[in-house]
PDB file of C-alpha atoms and ligand atoms in Angstrom:
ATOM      1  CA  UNK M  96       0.000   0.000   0.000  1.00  0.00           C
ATOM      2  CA  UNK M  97       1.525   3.530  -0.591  1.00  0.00           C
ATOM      3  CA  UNK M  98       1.187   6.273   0.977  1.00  0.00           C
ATOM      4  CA  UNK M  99      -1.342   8.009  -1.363  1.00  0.00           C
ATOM      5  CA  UNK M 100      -3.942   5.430  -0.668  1.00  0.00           C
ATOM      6  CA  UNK M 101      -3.620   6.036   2.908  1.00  0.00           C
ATOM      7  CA  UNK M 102      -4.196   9.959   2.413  1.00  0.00           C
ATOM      8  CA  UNK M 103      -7.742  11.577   2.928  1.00  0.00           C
ATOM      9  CA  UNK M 104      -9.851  10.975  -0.313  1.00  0.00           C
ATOM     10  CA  UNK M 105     -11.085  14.496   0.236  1.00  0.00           C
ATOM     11  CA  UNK M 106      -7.529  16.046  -0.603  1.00  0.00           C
ATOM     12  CA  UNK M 107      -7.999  14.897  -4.348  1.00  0.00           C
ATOM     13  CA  UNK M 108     -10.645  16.958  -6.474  1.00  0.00           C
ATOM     14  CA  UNK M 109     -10.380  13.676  -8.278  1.00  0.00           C
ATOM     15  CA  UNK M 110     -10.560  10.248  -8.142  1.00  0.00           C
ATOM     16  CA  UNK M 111      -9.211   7.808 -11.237  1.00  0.00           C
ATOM     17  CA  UNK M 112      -9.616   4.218 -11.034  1.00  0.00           C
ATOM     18  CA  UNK M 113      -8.681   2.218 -13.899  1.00  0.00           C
ATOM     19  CA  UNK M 114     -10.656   3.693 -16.523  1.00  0.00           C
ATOM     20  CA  UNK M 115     -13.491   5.390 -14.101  1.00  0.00           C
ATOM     21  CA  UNK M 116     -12.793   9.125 -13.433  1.00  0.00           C
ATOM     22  CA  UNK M 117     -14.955  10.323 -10.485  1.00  0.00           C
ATOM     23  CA  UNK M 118     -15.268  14.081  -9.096  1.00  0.00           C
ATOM     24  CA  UNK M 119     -14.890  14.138  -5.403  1.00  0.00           C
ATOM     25  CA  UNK M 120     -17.571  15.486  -4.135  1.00  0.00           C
ATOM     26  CA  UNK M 121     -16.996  18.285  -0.993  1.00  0.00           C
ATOM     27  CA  UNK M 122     -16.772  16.595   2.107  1.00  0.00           C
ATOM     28  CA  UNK M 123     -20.079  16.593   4.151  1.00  0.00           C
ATOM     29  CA  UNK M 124     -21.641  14.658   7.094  1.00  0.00           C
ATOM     30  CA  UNK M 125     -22.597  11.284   5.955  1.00  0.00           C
ATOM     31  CA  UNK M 126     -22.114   7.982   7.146  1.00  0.00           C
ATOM     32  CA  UNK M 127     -21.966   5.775   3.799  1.00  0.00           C
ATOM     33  CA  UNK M 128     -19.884   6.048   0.092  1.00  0.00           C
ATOM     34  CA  UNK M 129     -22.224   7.333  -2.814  1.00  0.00           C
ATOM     35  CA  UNK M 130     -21.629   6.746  -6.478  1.00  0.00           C
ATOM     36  CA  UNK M 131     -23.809   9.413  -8.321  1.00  0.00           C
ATOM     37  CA  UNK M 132     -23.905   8.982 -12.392  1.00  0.00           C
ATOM     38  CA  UNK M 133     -25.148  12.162 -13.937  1.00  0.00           C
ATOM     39  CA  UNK M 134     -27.202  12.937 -16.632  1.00  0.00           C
ATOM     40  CA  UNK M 135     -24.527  13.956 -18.605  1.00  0.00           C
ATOM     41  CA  UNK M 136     -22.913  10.234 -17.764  1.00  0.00           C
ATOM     42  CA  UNK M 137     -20.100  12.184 -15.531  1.00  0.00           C
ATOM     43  CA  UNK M 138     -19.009   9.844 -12.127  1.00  0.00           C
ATOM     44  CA  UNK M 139     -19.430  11.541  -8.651  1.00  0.00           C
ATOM     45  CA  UNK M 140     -18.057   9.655  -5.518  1.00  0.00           C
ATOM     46  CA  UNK M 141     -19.908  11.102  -2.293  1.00  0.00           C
ATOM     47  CA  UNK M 142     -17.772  10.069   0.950  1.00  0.00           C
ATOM     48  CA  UNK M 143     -17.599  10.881   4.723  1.00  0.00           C
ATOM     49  CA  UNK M 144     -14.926  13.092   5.484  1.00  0.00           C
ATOM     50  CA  UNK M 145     -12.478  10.461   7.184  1.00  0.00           C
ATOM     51  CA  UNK M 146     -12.590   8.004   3.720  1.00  0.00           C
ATOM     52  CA  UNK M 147      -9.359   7.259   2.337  1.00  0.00           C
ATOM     53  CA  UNK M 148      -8.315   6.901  -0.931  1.00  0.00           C
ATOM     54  CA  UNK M 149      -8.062   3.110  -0.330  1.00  0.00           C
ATOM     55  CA  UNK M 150     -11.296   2.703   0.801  1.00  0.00           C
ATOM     56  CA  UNK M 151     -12.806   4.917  -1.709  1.00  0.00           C
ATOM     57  CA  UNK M 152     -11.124   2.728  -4.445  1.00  0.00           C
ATOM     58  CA  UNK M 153     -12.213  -0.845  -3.176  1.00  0.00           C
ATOM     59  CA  UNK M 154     -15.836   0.705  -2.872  1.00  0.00           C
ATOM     60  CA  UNK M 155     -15.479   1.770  -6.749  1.00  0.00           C
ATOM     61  CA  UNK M 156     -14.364  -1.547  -7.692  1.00  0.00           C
ATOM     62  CA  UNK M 157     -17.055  -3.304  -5.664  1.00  0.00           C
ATOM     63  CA  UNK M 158     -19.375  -1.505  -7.458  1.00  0.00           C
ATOM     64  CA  UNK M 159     -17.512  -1.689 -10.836  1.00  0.00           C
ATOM     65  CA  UNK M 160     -19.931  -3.617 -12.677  1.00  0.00           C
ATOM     66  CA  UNK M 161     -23.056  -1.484 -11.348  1.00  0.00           C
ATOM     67  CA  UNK M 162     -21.636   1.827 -12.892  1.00  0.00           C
ATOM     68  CA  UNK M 163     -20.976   0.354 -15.996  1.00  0.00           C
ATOM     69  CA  UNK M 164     -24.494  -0.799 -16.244  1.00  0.00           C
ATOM     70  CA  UNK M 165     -25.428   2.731 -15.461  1.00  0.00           C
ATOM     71  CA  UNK M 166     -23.175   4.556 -18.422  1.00  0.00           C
ATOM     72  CA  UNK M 167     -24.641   2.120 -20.362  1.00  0.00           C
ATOM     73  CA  UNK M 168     -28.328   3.316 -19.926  1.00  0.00           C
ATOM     74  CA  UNK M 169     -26.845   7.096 -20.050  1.00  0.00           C
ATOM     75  CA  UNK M 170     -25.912   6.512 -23.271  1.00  0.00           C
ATOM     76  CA  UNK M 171     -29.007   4.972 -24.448  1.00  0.00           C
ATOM     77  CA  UNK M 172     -30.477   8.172 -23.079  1.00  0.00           C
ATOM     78  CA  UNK M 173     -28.366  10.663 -24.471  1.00  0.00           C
ATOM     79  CA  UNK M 174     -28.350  11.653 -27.936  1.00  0.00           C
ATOM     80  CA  UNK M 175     -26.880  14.359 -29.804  1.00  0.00           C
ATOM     81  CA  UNK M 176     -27.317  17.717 -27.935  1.00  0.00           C
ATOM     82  CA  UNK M 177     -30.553  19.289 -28.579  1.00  0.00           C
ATOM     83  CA  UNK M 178     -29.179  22.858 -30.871  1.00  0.00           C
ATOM     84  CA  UNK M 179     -32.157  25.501 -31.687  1.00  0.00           C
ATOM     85  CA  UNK M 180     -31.963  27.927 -34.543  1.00  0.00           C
ATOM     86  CA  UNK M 181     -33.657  31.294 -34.174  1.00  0.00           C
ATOM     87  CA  UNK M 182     -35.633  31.434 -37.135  1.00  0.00           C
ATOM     88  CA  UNK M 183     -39.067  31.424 -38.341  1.00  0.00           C
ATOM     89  CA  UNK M 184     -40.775  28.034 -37.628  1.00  0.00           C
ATOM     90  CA  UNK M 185     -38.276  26.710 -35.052  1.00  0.00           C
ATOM     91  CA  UNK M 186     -40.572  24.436 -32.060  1.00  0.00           C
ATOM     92  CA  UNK M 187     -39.776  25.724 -28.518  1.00  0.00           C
ATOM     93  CA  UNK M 188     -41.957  23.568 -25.960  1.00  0.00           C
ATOM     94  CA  UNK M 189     -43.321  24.563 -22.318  1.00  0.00           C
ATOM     95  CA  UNK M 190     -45.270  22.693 -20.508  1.00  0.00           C
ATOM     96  CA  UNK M 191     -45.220  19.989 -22.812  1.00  0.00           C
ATOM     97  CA  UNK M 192     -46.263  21.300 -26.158  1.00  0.00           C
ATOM     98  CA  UNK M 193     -44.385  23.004 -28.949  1.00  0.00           C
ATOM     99  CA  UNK M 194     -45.284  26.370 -30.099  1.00  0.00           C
ATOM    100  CA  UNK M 195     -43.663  27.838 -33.312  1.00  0.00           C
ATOM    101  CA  UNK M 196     -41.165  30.964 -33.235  1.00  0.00           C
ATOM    102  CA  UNK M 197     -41.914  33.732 -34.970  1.00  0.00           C
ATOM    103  CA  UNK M 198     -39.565  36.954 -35.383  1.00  0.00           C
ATOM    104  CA  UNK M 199     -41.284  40.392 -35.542  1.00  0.00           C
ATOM    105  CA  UNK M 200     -40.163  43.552 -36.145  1.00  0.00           C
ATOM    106  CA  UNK M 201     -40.028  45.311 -32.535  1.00  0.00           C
ATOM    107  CA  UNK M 202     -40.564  44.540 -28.884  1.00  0.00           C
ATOM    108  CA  UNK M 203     -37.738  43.936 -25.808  1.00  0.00           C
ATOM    109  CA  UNK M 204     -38.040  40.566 -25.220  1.00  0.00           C
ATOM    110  CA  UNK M 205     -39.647  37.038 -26.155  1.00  0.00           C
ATOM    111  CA  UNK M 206     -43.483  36.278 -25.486  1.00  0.00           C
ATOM    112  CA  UNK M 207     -45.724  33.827 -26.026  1.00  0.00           C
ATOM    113  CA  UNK M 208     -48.996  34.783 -27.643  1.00  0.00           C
ATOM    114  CA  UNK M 209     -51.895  33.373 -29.389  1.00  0.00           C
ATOM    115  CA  UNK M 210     -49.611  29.575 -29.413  1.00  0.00           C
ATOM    116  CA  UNK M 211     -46.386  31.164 -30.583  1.00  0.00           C
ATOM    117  CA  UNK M 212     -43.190  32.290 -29.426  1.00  0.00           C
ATOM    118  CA  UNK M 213     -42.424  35.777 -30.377  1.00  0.00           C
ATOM    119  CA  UNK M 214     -38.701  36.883 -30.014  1.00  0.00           C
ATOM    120  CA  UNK M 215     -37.749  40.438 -31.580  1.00  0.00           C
ATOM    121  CA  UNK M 216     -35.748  40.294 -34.763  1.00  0.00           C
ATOM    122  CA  UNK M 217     -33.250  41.895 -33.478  1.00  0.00           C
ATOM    123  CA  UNK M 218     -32.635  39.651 -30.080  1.00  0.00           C
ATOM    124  CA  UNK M 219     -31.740  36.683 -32.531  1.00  0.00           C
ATOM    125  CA  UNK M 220     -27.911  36.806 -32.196  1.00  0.00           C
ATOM    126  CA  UNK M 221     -29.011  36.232 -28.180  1.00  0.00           C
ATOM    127  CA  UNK M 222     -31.834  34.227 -28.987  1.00  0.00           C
ATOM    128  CA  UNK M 223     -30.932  31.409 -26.485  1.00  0.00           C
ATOM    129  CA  UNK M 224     -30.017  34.040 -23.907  1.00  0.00           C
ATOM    130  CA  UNK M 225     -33.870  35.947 -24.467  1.00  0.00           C
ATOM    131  CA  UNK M 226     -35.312  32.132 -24.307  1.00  0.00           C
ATOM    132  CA  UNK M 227     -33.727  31.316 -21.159  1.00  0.00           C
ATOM    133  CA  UNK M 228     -34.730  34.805 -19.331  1.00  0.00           C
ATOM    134  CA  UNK M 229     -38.403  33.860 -20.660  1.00  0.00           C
ATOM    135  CA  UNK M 230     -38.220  30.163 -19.563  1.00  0.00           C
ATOM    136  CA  UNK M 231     -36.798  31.871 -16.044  1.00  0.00           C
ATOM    137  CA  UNK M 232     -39.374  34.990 -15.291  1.00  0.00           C
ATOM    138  CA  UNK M 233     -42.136  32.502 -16.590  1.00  0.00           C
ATOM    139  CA  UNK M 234     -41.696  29.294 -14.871  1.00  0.00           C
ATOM    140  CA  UNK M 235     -40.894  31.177 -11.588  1.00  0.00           C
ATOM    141  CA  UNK M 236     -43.954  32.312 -11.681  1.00  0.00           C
ATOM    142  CA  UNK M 237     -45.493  28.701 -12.414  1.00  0.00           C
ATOM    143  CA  UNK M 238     -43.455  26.766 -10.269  1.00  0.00           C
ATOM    144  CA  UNK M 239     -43.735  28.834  -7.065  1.00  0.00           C
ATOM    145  CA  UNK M 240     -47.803  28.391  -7.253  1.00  0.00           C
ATOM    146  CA  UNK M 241     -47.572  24.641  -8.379  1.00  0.00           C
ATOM    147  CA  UNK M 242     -45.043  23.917  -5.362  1.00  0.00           C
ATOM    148  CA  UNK M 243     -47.698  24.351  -2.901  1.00  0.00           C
ATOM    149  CA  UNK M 244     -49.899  21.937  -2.938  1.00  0.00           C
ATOM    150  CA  UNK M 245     -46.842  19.567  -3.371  1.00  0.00           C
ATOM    151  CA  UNK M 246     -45.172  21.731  -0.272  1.00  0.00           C
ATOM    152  CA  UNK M 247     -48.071  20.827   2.092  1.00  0.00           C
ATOM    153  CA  UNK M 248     -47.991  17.485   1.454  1.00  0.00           C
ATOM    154  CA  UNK M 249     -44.759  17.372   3.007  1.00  0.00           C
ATOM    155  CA  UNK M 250     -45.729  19.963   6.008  1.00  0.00           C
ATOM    156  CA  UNK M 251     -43.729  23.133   4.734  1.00  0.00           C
ATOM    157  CA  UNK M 252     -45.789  25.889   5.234  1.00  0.00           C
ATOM    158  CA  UNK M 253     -43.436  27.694   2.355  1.00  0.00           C
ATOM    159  CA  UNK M 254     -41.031  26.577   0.073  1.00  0.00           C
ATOM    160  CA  UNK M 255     -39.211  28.719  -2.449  1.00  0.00           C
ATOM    161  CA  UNK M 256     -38.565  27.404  -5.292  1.00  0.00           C
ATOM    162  CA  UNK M 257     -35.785  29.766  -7.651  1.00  0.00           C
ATOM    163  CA  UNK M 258     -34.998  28.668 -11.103  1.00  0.00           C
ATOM    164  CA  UNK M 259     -31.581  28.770 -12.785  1.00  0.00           C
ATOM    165  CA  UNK M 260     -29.373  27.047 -14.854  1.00  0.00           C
ATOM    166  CA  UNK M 261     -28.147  23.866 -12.967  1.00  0.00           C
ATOM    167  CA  UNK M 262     -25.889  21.625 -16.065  1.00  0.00           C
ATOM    168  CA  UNK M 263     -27.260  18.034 -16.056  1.00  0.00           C
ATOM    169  CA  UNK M 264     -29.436  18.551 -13.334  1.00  0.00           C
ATOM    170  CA  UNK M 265     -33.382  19.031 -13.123  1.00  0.00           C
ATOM    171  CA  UNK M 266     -33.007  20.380  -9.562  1.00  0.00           C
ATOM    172  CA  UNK M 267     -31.098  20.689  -6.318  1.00  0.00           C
ATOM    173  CA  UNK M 268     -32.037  21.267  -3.012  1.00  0.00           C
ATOM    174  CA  UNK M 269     -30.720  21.300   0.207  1.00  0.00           C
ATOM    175  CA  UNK M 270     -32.303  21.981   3.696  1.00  0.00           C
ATOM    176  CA  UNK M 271     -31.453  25.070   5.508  1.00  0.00           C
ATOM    177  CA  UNK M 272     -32.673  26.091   9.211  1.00  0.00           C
ATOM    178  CA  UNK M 273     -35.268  28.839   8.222  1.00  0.00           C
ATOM    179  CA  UNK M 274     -37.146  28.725   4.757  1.00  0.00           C
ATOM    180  CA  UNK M 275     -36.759  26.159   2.682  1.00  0.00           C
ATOM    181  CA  UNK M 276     -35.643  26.310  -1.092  1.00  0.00           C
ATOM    182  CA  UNK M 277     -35.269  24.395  -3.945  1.00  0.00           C
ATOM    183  CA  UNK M 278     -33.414  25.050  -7.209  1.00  0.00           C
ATOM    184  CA  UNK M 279     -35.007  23.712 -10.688  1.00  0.00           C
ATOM    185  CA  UNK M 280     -33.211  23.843 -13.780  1.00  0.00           C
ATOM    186  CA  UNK M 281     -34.820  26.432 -16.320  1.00  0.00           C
ATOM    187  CA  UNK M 282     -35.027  23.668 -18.666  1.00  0.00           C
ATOM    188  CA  UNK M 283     -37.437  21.836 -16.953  1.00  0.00           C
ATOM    189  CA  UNK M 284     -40.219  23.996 -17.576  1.00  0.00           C
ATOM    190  CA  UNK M 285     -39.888  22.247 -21.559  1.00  0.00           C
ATOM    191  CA  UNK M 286     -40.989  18.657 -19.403  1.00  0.00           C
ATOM    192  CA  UNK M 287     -45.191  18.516 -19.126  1.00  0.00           C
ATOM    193  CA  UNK M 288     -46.476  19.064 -15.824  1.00  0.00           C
ATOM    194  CA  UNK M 289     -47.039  15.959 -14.573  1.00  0.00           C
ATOM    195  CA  UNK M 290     -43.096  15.771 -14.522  1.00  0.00           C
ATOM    196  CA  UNK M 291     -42.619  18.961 -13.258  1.00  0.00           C
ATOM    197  CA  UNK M 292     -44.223  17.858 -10.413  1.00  0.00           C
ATOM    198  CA  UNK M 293     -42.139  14.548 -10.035  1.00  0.00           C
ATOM    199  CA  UNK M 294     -38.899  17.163 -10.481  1.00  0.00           C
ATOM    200  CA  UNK M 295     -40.576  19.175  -7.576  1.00  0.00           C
ATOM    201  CA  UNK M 296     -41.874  16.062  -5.397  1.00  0.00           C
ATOM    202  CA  UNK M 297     -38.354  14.792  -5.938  1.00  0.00           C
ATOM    203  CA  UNK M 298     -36.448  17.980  -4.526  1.00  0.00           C
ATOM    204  CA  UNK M 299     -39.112  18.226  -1.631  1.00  0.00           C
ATOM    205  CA  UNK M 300     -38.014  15.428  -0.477  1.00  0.00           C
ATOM    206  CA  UNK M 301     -34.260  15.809  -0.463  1.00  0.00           C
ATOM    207  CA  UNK M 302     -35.553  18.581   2.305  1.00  0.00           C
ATOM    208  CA  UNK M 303     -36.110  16.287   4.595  1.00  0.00           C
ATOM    209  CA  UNK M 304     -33.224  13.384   2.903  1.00  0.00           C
ATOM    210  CA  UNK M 305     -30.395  14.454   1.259  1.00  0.00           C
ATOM    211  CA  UNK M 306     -29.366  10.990  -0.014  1.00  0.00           C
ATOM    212  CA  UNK M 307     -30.930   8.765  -2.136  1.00  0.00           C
ATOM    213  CA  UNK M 308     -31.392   6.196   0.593  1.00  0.00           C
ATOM    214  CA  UNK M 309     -34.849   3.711   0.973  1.00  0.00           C
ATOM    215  CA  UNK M 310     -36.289   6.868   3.684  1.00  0.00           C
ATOM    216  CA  UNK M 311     -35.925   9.052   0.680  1.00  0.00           C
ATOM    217  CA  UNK M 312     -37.874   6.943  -1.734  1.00  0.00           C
ATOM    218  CA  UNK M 313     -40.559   6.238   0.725  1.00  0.00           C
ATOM    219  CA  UNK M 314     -40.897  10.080   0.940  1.00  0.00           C
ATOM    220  CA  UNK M 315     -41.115  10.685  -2.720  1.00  0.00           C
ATOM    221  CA  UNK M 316     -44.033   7.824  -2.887  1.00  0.00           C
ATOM    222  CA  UNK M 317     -45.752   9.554   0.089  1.00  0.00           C
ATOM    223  CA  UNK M 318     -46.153  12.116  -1.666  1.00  0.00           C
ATOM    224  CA  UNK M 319     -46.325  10.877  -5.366  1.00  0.00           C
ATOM    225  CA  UNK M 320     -47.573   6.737  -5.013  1.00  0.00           C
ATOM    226  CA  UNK M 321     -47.244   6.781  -8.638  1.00  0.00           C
ATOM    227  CA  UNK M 322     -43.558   8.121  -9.460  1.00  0.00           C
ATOM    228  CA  UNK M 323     -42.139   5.393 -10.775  1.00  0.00           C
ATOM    229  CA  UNK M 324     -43.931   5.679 -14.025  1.00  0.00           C
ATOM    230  CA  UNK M 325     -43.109   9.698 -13.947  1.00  0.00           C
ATOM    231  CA  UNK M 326     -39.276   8.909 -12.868  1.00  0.00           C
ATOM    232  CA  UNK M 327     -39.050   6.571 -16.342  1.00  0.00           C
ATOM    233  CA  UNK M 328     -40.685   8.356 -18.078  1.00  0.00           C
ATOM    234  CA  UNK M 329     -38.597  11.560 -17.191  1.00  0.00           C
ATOM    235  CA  UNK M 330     -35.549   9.656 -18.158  1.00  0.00           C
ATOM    236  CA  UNK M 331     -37.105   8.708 -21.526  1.00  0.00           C
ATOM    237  CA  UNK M 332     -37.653  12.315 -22.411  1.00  0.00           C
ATOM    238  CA  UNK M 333     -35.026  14.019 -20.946  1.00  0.00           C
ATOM    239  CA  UNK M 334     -32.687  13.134 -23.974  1.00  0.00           C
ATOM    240  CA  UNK M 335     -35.044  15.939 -25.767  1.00  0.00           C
ATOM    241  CA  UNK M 336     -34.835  18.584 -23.877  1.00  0.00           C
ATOM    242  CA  UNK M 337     -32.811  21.790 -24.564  1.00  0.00           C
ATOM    243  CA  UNK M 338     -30.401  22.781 -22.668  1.00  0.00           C
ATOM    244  CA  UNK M 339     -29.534  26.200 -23.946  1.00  0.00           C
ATOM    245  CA  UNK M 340     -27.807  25.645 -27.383  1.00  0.00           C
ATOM    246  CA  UNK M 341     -27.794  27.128 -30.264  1.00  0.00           C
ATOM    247  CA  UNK M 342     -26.587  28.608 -33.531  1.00  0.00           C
TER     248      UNK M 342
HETATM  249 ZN1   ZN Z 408     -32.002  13.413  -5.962  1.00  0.00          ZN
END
């Protein structure tokens, strides 16, 4: 054994095994080794703070064969990047339909009126930056009211729910003392509602369990006895979602 594998696993911002790379995530209380695989099929290794690199490294190879499976569906899911063109005609979805864009001679920003999207002729050099305010000021609006039933559920009198640009992920959250908040990725508001709500159902409950451990799940089918149809389904359609590119 050298002396590397008996340093802290939390002094690397990476860990490489064989042909895995993982990202170390920051150190926080936990008692048990995660394995995250992200959307974008990226490897994150969530540890206690005392884990060595030794230890880390036999837990990777014990669960070699599981995170090969994984990058395997990843694939499968992931296509070619979604890429939008700003011209007349192009689909933009919310809420699970597809409206049309249409360019027009004045205004300051996108709208959507009478089913299309309406982004000033002008704006189209930013058009992904104008679509991404839109899909921001609108769905903030949309999410905070559809949060609340969902909130309730759970027995948060409030929960806010802010929505910004978050990679790979539909949503973060983390609990705080105080109010509670939840992040979700602008790009959600694309998915139809009934996954919107497994996005938000999903984040409510990483209030009250940050890991994806059995207490976790049973939360998320407290609240939602039916996600398992939403979560595949969510996983199906998530390969066509944009993300913010375009040319
Ligand atoms: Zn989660």
């Amino acid at each position: 054994m050298t002396v590397t594998a008996l340093a802290p696993l939390h002094d690397l911002p990476e860990l490489v095994v064989d042909d895995l790379l993982f990202k170390v995530a920051p150190p926080r209380e936990r008692k048990t080794i995660e394995i995250v695989v992200e959307r974008d099929a990226s490897l994150v290794l969530k540890a206690p703070p005392a884990v060595t690199v030794e230890r880390a490294t036999r837990f990777v190879n014990a669960k070699r064969q599981w995170v090969y499976r994984k990058l395997v569906e990843k694939d499968a899911l992931s296509g070619p990047p979604i890429v939008k063109r700003f011209v007349e005609g192009e689909g933009f979805a919310y809420l699970g339909r597809s409206y049309r864009l249409t360019l027009k001679s004045e205004g300051t920003g996108v709208r959507l009126d009478r089913g299309r999207f309406h982004l000033p002729a002008d704006q189209v050099d930013q058009g992904a930056k104008a679509m991404r305010r839109w899909y921001t000021e609108v769905g903030t609006q949309w999410l905070r009211k559809r949060i609340r039933p969902w909130a309730a559920r759970l027995g948060e009198e409030s929960v806010t729910v802010e929505v910004r640009d978050l990679g790979f992920r539909w949503g973060s959250a983390r609990p705080h003392p105080g109010p509670q908040r939840i992040n979700i990725h602008w790009a959600t508001l694309q998915l139809p509602p009934s996954l919107i709500d497994y996005v938000l159902v999903h984040e409510l409950a990483h209030l009250r369990e940050l890991n994806h451990t059995p207490e976790f799940w049973s939360i998320v089918d407290r609240l939602m006895p039916n996600y398992h149809t939403q979560k595949t389904t969510l996983a199906a359609v998530g390969k066509n979602i944009w993300l913010g590119e375009g040319r």
